[in-house]
Short mmCIF file of C-alpha atoms in Angstrom, two decimals:
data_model
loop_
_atom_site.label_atom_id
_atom_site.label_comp_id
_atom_site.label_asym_id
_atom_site.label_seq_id
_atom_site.Cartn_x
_atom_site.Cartn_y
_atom_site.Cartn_z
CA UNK A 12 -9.45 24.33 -49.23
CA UNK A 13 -6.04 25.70 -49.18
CA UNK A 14 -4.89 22.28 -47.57
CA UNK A 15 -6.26 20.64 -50.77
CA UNK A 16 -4.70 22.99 -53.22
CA UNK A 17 -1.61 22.22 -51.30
CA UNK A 18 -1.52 18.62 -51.41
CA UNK A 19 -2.58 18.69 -55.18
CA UNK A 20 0.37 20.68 -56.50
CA UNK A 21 2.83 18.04 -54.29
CA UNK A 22 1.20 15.76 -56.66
CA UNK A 23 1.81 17.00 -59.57
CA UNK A 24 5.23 18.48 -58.77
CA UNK A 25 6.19 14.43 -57.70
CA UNK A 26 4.72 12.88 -60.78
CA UNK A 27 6.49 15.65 -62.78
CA UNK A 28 10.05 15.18 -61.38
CA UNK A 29 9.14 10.89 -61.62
CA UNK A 30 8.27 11.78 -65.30
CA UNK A 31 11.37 13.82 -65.79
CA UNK A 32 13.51 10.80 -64.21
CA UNK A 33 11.84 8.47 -66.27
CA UNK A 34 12.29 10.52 -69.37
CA UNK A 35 15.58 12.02 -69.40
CA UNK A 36 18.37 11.63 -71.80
CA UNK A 37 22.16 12.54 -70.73
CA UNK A 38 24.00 10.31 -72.47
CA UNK A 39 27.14 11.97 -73.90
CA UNK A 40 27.52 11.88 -77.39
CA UNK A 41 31.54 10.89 -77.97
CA UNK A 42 32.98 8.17 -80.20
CA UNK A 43 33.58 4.94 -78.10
CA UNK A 44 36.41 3.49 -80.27
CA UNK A 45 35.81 -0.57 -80.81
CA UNK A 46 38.76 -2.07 -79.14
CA UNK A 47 39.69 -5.96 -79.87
CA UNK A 48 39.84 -7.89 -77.60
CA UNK A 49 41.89 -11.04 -78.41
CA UNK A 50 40.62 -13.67 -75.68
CA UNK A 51 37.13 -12.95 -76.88
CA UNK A 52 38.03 -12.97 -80.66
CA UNK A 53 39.64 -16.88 -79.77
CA UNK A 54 36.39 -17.98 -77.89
CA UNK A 55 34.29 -17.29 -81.00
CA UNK A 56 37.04 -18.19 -83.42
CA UNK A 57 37.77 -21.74 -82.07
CA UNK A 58 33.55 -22.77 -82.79
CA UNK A 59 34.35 -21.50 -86.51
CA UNK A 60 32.10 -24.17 -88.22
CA UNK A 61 30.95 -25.75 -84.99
CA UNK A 62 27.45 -24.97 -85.79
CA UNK A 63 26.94 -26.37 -89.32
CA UNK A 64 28.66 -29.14 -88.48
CA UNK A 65 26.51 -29.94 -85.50
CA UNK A 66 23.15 -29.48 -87.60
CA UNK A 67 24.82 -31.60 -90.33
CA UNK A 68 25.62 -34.53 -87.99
CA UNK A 69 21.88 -34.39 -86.83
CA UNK A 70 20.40 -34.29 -90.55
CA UNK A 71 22.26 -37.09 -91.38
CA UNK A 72 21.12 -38.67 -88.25
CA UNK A 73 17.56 -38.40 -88.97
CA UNK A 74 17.27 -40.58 -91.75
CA UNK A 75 16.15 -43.75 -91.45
CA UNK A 76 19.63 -44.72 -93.28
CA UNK A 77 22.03 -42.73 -91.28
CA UNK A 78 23.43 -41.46 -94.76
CA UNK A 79 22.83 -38.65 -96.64
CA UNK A 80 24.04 -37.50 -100.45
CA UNK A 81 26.19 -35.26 -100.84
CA UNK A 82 24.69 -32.98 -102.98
CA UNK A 83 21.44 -32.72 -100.77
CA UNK A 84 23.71 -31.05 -98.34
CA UNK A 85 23.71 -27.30 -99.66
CA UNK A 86 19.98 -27.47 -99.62
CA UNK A 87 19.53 -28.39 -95.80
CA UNK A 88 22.16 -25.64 -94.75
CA UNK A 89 23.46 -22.31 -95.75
CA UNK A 90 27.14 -23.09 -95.85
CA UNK A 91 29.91 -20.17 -96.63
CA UNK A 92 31.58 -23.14 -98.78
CA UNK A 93 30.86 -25.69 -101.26
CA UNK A 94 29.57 -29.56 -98.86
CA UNK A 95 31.78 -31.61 -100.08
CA UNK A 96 35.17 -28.89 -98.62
CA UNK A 97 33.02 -28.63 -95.59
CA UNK A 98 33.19 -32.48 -95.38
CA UNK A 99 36.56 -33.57 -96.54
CA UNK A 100 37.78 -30.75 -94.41
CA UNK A 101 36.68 -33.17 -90.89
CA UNK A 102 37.58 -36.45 -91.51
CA UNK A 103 37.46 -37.51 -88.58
CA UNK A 104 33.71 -36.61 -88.29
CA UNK A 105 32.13 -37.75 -91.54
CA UNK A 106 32.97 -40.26 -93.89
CA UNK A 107 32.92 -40.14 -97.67
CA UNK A 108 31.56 -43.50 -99.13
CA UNK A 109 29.77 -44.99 -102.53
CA UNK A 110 27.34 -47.09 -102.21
CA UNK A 111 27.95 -50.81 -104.36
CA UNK A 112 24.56 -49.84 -106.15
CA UNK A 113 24.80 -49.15 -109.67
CA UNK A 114 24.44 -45.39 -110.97
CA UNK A 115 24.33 -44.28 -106.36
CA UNK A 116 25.93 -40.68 -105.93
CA UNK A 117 28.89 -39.98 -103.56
CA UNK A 118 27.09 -40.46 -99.68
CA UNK A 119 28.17 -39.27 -95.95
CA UNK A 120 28.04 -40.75 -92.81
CA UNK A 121 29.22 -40.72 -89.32
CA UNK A 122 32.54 -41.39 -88.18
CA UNK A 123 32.87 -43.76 -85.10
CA UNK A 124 34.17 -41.61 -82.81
CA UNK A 125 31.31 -38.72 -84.04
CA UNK A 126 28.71 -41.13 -83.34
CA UNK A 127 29.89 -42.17 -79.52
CA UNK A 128 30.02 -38.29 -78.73
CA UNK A 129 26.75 -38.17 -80.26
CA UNK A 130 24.81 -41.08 -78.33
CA UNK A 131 26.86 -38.87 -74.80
CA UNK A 132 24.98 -35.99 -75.76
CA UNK A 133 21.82 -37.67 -76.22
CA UNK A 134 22.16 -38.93 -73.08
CA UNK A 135 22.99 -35.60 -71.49
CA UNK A 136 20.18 -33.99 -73.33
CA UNK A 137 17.54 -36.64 -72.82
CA UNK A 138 18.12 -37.03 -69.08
CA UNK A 139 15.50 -35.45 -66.73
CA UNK A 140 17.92 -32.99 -65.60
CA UNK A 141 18.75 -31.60 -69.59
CA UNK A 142 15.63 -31.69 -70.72
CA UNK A 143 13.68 -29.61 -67.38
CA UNK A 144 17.21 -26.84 -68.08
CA UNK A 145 15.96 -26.77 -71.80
CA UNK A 146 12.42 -26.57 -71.38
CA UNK A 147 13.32 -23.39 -68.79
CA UNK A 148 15.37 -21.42 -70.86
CA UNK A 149 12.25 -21.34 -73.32
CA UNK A 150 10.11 -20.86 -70.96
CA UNK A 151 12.13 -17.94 -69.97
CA UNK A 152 12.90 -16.29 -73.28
CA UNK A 153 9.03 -16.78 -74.11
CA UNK A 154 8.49 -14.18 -71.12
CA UNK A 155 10.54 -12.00 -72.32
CA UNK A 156 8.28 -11.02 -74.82
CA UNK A 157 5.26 -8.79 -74.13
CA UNK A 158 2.64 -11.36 -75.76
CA UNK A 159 4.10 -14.36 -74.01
CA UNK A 160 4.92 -16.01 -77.82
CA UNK A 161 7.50 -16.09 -80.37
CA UNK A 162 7.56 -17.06 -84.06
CA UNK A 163 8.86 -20.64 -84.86
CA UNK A 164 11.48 -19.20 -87.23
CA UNK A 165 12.46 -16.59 -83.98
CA UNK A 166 13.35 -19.46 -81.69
CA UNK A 167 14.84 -21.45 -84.67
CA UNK A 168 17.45 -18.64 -85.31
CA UNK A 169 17.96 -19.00 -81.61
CA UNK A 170 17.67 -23.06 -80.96
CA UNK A 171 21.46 -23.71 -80.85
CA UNK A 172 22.52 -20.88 -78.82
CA UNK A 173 19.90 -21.79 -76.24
CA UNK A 174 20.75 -25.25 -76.70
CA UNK A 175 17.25 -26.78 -77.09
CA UNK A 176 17.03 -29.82 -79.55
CA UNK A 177 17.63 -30.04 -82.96
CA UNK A 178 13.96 -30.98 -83.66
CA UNK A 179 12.85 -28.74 -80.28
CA UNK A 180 8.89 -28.90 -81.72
CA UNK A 181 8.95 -32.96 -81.33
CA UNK A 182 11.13 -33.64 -78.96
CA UNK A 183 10.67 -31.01 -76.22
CA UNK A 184 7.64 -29.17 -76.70
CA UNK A 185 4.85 -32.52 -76.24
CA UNK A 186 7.19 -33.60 -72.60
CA UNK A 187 5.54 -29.95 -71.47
CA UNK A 188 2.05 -29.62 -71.89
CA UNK A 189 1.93 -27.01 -69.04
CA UNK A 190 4.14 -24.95 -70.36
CA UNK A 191 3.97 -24.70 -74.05
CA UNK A 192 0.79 -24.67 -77.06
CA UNK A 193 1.69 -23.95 -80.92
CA UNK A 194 -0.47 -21.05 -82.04
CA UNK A 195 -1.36 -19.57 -85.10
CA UNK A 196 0.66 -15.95 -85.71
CA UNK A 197 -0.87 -14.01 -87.78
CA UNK A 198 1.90 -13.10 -90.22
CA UNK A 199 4.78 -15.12 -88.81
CA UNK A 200 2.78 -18.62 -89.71
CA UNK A 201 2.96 -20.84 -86.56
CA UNK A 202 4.78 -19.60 -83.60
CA UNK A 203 4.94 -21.64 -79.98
CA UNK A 204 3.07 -19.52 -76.86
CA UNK A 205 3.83 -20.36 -73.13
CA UNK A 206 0.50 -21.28 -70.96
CA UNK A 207 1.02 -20.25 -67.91
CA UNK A 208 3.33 -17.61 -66.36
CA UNK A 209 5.83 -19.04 -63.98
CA UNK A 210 6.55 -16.45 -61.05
CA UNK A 211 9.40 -18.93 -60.04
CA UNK A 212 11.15 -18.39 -63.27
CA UNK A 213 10.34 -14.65 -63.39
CA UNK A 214 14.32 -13.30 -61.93
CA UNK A 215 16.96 -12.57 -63.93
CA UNK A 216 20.24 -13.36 -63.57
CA UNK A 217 21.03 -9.99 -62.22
CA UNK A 218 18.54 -10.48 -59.44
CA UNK A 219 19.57 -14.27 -58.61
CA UNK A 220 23.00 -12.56 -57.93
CA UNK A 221 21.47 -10.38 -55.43
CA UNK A 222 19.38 -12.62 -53.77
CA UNK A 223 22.81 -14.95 -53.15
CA UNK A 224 25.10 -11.91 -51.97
CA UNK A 225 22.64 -9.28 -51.06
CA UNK A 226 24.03 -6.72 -52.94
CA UNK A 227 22.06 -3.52 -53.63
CA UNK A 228 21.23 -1.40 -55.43
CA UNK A 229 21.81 -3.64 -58.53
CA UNK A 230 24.37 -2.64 -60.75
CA UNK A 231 26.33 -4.36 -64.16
CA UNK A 232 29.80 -4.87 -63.85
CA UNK A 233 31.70 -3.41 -66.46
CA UNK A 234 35.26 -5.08 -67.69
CA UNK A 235 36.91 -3.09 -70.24
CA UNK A 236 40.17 -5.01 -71.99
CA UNK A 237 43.66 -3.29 -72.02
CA UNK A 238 44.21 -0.24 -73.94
CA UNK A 239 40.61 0.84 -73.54
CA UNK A 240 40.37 4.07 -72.39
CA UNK A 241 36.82 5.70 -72.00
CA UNK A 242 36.77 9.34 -72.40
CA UNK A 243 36.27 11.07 -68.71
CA UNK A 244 33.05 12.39 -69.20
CA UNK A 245 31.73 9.10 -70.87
CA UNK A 246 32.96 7.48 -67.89
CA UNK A 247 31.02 9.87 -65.53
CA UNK A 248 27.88 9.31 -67.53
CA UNK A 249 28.25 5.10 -67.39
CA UNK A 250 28.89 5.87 -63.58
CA UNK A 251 25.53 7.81 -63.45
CA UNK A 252 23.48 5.24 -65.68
CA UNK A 253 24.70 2.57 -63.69
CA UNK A 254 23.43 3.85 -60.42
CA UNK A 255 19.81 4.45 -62.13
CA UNK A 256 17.15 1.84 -60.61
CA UNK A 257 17.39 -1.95 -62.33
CA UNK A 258 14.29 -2.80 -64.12
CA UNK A 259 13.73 -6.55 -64.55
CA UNK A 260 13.69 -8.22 -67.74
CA UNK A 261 10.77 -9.71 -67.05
CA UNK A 262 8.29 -6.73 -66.23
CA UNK A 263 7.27 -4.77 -68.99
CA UNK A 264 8.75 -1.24 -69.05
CA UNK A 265 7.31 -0.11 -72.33
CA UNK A 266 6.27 2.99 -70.16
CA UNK A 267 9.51 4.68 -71.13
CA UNK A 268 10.33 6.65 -73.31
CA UNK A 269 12.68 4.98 -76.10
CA UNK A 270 15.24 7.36 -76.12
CA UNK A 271 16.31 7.85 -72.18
CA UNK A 272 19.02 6.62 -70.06
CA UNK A 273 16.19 4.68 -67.90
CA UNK A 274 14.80 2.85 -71.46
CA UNK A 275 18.50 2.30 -71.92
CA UNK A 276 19.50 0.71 -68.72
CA UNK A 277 15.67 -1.83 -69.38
CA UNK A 278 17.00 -2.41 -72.89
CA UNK A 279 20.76 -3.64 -71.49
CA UNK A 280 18.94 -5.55 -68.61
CA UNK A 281 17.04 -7.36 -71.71
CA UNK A 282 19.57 -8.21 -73.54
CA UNK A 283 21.53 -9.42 -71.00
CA UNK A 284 19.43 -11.64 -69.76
CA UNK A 285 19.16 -13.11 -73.18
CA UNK A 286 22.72 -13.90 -73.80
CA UNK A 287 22.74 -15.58 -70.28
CA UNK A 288 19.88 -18.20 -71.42
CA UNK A 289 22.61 -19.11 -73.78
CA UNK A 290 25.01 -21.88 -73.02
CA UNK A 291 27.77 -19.80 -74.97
CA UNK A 292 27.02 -16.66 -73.42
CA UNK A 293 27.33 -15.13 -77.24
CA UNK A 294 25.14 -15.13 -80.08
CA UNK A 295 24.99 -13.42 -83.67
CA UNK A 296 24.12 -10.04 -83.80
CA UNK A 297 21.85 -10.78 -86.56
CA UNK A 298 19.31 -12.79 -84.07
CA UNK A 299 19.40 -10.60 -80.93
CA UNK A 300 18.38 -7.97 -84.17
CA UNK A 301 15.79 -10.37 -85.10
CA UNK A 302 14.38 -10.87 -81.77
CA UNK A 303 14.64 -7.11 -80.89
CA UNK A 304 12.41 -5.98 -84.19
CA UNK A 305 9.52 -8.30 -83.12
CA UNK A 306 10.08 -7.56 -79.45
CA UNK A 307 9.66 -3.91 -80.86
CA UNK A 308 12.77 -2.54 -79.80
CA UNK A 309 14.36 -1.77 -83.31
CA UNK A 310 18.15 -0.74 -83.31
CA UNK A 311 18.07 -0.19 -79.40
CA UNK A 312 19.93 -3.55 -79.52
CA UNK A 313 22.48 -2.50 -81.44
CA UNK A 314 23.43 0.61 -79.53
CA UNK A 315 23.35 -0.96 -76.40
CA UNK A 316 26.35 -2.97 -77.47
CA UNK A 317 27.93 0.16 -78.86
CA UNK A 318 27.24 2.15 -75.80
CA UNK A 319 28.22 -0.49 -73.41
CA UNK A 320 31.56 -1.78 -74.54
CA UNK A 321 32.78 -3.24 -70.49
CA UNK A 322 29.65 -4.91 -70.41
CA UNK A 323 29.44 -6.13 -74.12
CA UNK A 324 31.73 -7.49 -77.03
CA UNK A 325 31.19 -7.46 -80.74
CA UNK A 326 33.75 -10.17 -82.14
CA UNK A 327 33.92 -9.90 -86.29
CA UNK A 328 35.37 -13.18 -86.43
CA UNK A 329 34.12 -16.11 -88.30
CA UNK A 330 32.49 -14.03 -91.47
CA UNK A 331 29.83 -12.57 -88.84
CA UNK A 332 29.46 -10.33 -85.94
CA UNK A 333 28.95 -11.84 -82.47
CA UNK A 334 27.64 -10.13 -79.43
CA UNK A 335 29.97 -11.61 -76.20
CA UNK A 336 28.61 -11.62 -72.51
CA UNK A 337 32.41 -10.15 -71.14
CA UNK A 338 31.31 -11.09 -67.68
CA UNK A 339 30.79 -14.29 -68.65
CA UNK A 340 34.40 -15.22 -69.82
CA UNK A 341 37.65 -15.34 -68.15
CA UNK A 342 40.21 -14.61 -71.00
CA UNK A 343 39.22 -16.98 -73.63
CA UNK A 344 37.26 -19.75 -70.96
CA UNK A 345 33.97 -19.49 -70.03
CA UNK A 346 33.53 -19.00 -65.91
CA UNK A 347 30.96 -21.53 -66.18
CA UNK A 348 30.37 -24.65 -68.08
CA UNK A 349 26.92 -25.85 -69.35
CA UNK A 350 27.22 -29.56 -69.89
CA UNK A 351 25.99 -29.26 -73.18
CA UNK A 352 29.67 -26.59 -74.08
CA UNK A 353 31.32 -29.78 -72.65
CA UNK A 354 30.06 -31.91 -75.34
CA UNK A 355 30.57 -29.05 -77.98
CA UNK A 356 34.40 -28.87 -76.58
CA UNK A 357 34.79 -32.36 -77.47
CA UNK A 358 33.77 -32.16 -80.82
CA UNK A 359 35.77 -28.94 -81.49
CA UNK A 360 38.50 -31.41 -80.56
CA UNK A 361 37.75 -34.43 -82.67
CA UNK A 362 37.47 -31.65 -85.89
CA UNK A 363 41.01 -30.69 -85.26
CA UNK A 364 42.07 -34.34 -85.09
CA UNK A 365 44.35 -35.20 -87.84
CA UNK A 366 43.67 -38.44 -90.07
CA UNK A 367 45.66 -39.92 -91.99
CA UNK A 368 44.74 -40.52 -96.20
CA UNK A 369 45.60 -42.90 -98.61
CA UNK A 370 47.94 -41.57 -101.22
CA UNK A 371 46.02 -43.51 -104.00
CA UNK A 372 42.22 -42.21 -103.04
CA UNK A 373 40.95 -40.79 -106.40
CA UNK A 374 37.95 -38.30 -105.99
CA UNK A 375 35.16 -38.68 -108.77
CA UNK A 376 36.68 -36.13 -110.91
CA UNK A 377 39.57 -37.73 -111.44
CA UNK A 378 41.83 -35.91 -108.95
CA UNK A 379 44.25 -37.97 -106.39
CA UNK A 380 44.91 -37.20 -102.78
CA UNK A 381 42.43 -35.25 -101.93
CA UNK A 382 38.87 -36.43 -100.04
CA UNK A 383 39.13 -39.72 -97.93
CA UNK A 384 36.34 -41.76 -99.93
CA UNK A 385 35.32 -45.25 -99.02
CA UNK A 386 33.17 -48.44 -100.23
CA UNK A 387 30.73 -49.73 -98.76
CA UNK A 388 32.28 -52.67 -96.73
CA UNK A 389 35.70 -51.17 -97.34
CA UNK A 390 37.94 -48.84 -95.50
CA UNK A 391 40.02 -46.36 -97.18
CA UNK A 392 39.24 -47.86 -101.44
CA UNK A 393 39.73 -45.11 -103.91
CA UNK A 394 35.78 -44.32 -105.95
CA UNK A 395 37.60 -46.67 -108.70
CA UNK A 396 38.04 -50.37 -107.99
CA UNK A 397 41.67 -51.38 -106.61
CA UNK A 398 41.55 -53.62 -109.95
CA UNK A 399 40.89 -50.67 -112.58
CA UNK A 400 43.80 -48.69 -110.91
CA UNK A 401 45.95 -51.52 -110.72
CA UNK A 402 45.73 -52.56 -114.33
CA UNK A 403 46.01 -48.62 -114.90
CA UNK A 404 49.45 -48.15 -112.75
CA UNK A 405 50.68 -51.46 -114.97
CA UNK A 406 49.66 -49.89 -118.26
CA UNK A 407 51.43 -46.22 -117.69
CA UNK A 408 54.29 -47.57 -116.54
CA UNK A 409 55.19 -49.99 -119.56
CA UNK A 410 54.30 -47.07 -121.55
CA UNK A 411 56.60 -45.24 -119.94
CA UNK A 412 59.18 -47.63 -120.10
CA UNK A 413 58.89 -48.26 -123.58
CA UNK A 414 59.21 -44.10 -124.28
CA UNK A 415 62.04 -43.92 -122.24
CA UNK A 416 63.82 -46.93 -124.28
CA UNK A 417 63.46 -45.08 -127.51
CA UNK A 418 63.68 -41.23 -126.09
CA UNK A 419 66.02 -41.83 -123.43
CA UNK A 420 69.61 -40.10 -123.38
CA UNK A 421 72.66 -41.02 -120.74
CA UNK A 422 73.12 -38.26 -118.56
CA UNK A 423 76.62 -37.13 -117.45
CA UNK A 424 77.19 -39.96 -114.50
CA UNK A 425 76.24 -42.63 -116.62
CA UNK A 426 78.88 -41.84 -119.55
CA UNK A 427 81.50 -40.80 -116.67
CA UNK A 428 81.00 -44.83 -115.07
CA UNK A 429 80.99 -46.60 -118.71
CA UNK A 430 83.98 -44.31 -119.21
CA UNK A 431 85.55 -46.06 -116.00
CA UNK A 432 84.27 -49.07 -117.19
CA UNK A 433 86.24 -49.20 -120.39
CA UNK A 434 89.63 -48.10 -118.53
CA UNK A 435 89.43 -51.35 -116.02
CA UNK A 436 88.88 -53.47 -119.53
CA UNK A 437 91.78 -51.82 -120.36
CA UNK A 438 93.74 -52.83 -116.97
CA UNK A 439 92.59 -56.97 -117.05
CA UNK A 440 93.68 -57.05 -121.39
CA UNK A 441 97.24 -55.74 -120.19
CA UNK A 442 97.28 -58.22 -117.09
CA UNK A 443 95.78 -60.76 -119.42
CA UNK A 444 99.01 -60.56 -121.45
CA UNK A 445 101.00 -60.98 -118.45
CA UNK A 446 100.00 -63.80 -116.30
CA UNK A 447 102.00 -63.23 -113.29
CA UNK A 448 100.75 -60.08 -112.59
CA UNK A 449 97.34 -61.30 -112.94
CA UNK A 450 97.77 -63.88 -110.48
CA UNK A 451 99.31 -61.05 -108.08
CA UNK A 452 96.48 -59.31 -108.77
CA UNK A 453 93.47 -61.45 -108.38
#
């Protein structure tokens, strides 16, 4: 009996000391100070506009003409400026053009040299290889969830990042029966739901590293930029949390309690994870915040980042906040390169490509030298015919002409050389009147 009374209270005093683990909180409460970090600010800088322009080009590309107005633009994307800057400002990526129909509205279109990167990254995409890496990474941010399924507008906020298709429900989704199924979401309309759980797909990045180098226990490597300087005792506490036991992305530790150093280290193993399924190794804050309120973590998110400054980066370049993998980056490079940020580099590099514009290229409200418009069948025609501005250069300039007859006055070089001019007449009347010096002269 006493044997059993014994062997009960080692019970409870272990699950109370697992439950006091599990449910601690020491994390010291001192200001990190945000320090920026410029390598990091030029990695999400330099894809200012990448995005847009990217979901532009595949609009454009999906109707049956290859052209789109102009003024349609606006409603397909949320721009921060007006289509037709965001168009004139990459000539070398879309084309302005009128079509020879009566009454037709300014059009875009593909540049030459857009459309050849564009059929490469179809290819790259398309290929057995790209399209298994694509299906994966959805695969593995659908078990990330705790219902295996996400909202369609979740993934959507998420698509480019990832780098699945522009039109991911068609062209990716049907090539995996085994793995995907649209559902019905209640609330959030239709959402996409993975069929089976894959136990080969089930490690994180963390744990992939481990496997390969055999490292243990697991631990996040933390790479804090010059001039940061954590306090000591928020350095002690990071040493502690780091040495806590990993929890995998992928099991569900809902267990613990939302505000301990355990929940913490889960909810930094989660996000972590995510920002590696993306080719970037970044994202917006404002969809890991999406994804984290229907994954039910609320602000945990946020404060991870805050918290965890060596492991994370908030960039506020480019009108928005972007959460940065630091690990993933060497200065302002990534470590490694998805194929697909190989294809994106290129077309960072045809935007900055200079082109050259015709200095008579009249935009339709009547101002010169600014958008490189085009006719149909022509390359570089003003919107007005090379006839109407012809007969309008002739016209304002013999208007001019015949102003300048009546209104013109002789400035002060002109009356200084018809002052010279009437000395010399001068000279040849005197040598006139003698002719021997005029032969001498002549």
């Amino acid at each position: 009996m006493a044997q059993t009374t014994t062997s009960t209270a080692n019970l409870r005093h272990i699950l109370r000391c697992e439950y006091l683990y599990h449910h601690r909180r020491t994390f010291i409460d001192a200001r990190i100070k945000w320090v920026r970090d410029p390598y990091l600010d030029n990695a999400v800088e330099k894809e200012k506009n990448l995005k847009q322009l990217l979901s532009l080009k595949n609009i454009i590309l999906s109707h049956h003409s290859k052209t789109l107005a102009v003024a349609a633009v606006s409603g397909h994307l949320k721009l921060p400026t007006t289509a037709v800057k965001l168009i004139d400002k990459y000539p070398s990526v879309f084309n302005h053009f009128l079509s020879l129909k009566p009454l037709s509205h300014p059009q875009v279109r593909l540049t030459k040299q857009a459309l050849s990167l564009h059929k490469l990254e179809t290819l790259i995409m398309n290929s057995p290889k790209g399209k298994i890496d694509s299906a994966e990474r959805l695969v593995k941010l659908l078990m990330l969830t705790k219902r295996k399924k996400l909202p369609l507008f979740v993934i959507d906020k998420l698509k480019f990042d990832l780098g699945l298709p522009y039109n991911y429900v068609l062209d990716l989704v049907p090539d995996f029966p085994d793995y995907f199924q649209i559902c019905s979401m209640e609330n959030f309309g239709f959402g996409l739901e993975l069929v089976s759980w894959r136990k080969d797909l089930a490690f994180s990045e963390m744990e992939m590293r481990v496997r390969e180098k055999g490292r243990r226990p697991i631990r996040f490597s933390m790479n804090l930029p010059r001039g940061f300087d954590l306090q000591k005792k928020v350095r002690d506490w990071v040493f502690e949390w780091n040495n806590l036991p990993y929890i995998s992305p992928y099991e569900d530790a809902s267990y613990l309690g939302p505000n301990t150093d355990q929940a913490e280290k889960w909810t930094v193993a989660v996000l972590h994870e995510l920002l590696n399924l993306c080719v970037s190794k970044k994202t917006e804050i404002d969809n890991v915040c999406c994804l984290g309120d229907y994954l039910g973590f609320g602000n945990r998110f946020k404060k991870a980042v805050k918290h965890h400054p060596g492991i994370f980066y908030m960039s506020n370049k480019i009108r928005t906040q972007t959460v940065v993998l630091r690990e993933a980056y060497r200065k302002a490079n990534l470590v490694d390169v998805h194929p697909l940020m190989e294809m994106r580099y290129r077309y960072i590099d045809l935007m900055n490509k200079r082109v050259k514009r015709n200095p008579l290229q009249v935009r339709p409200d009547g101002r010169k030298n600014l958008s490189a418009f085009s006719r149909e069948g022509r390359r570089n025609d003003s919107v007005i015919g090379e006839q109407d501005v012809e007969t309008k250069l002739v016209s304002s300039e013999s208007e001019v002409q015949s102003s300048d007859d009546e209104k013109r006055r002789p400035n002060a070089r002109e009356l200084k050389l018809e002052a010279t001019g009437k000395f010399h007449k001068k000279i040849f009347f005197h040598l006139d009147m003698n002719s021997d010096l005029l032969v001498s002269w002549m």
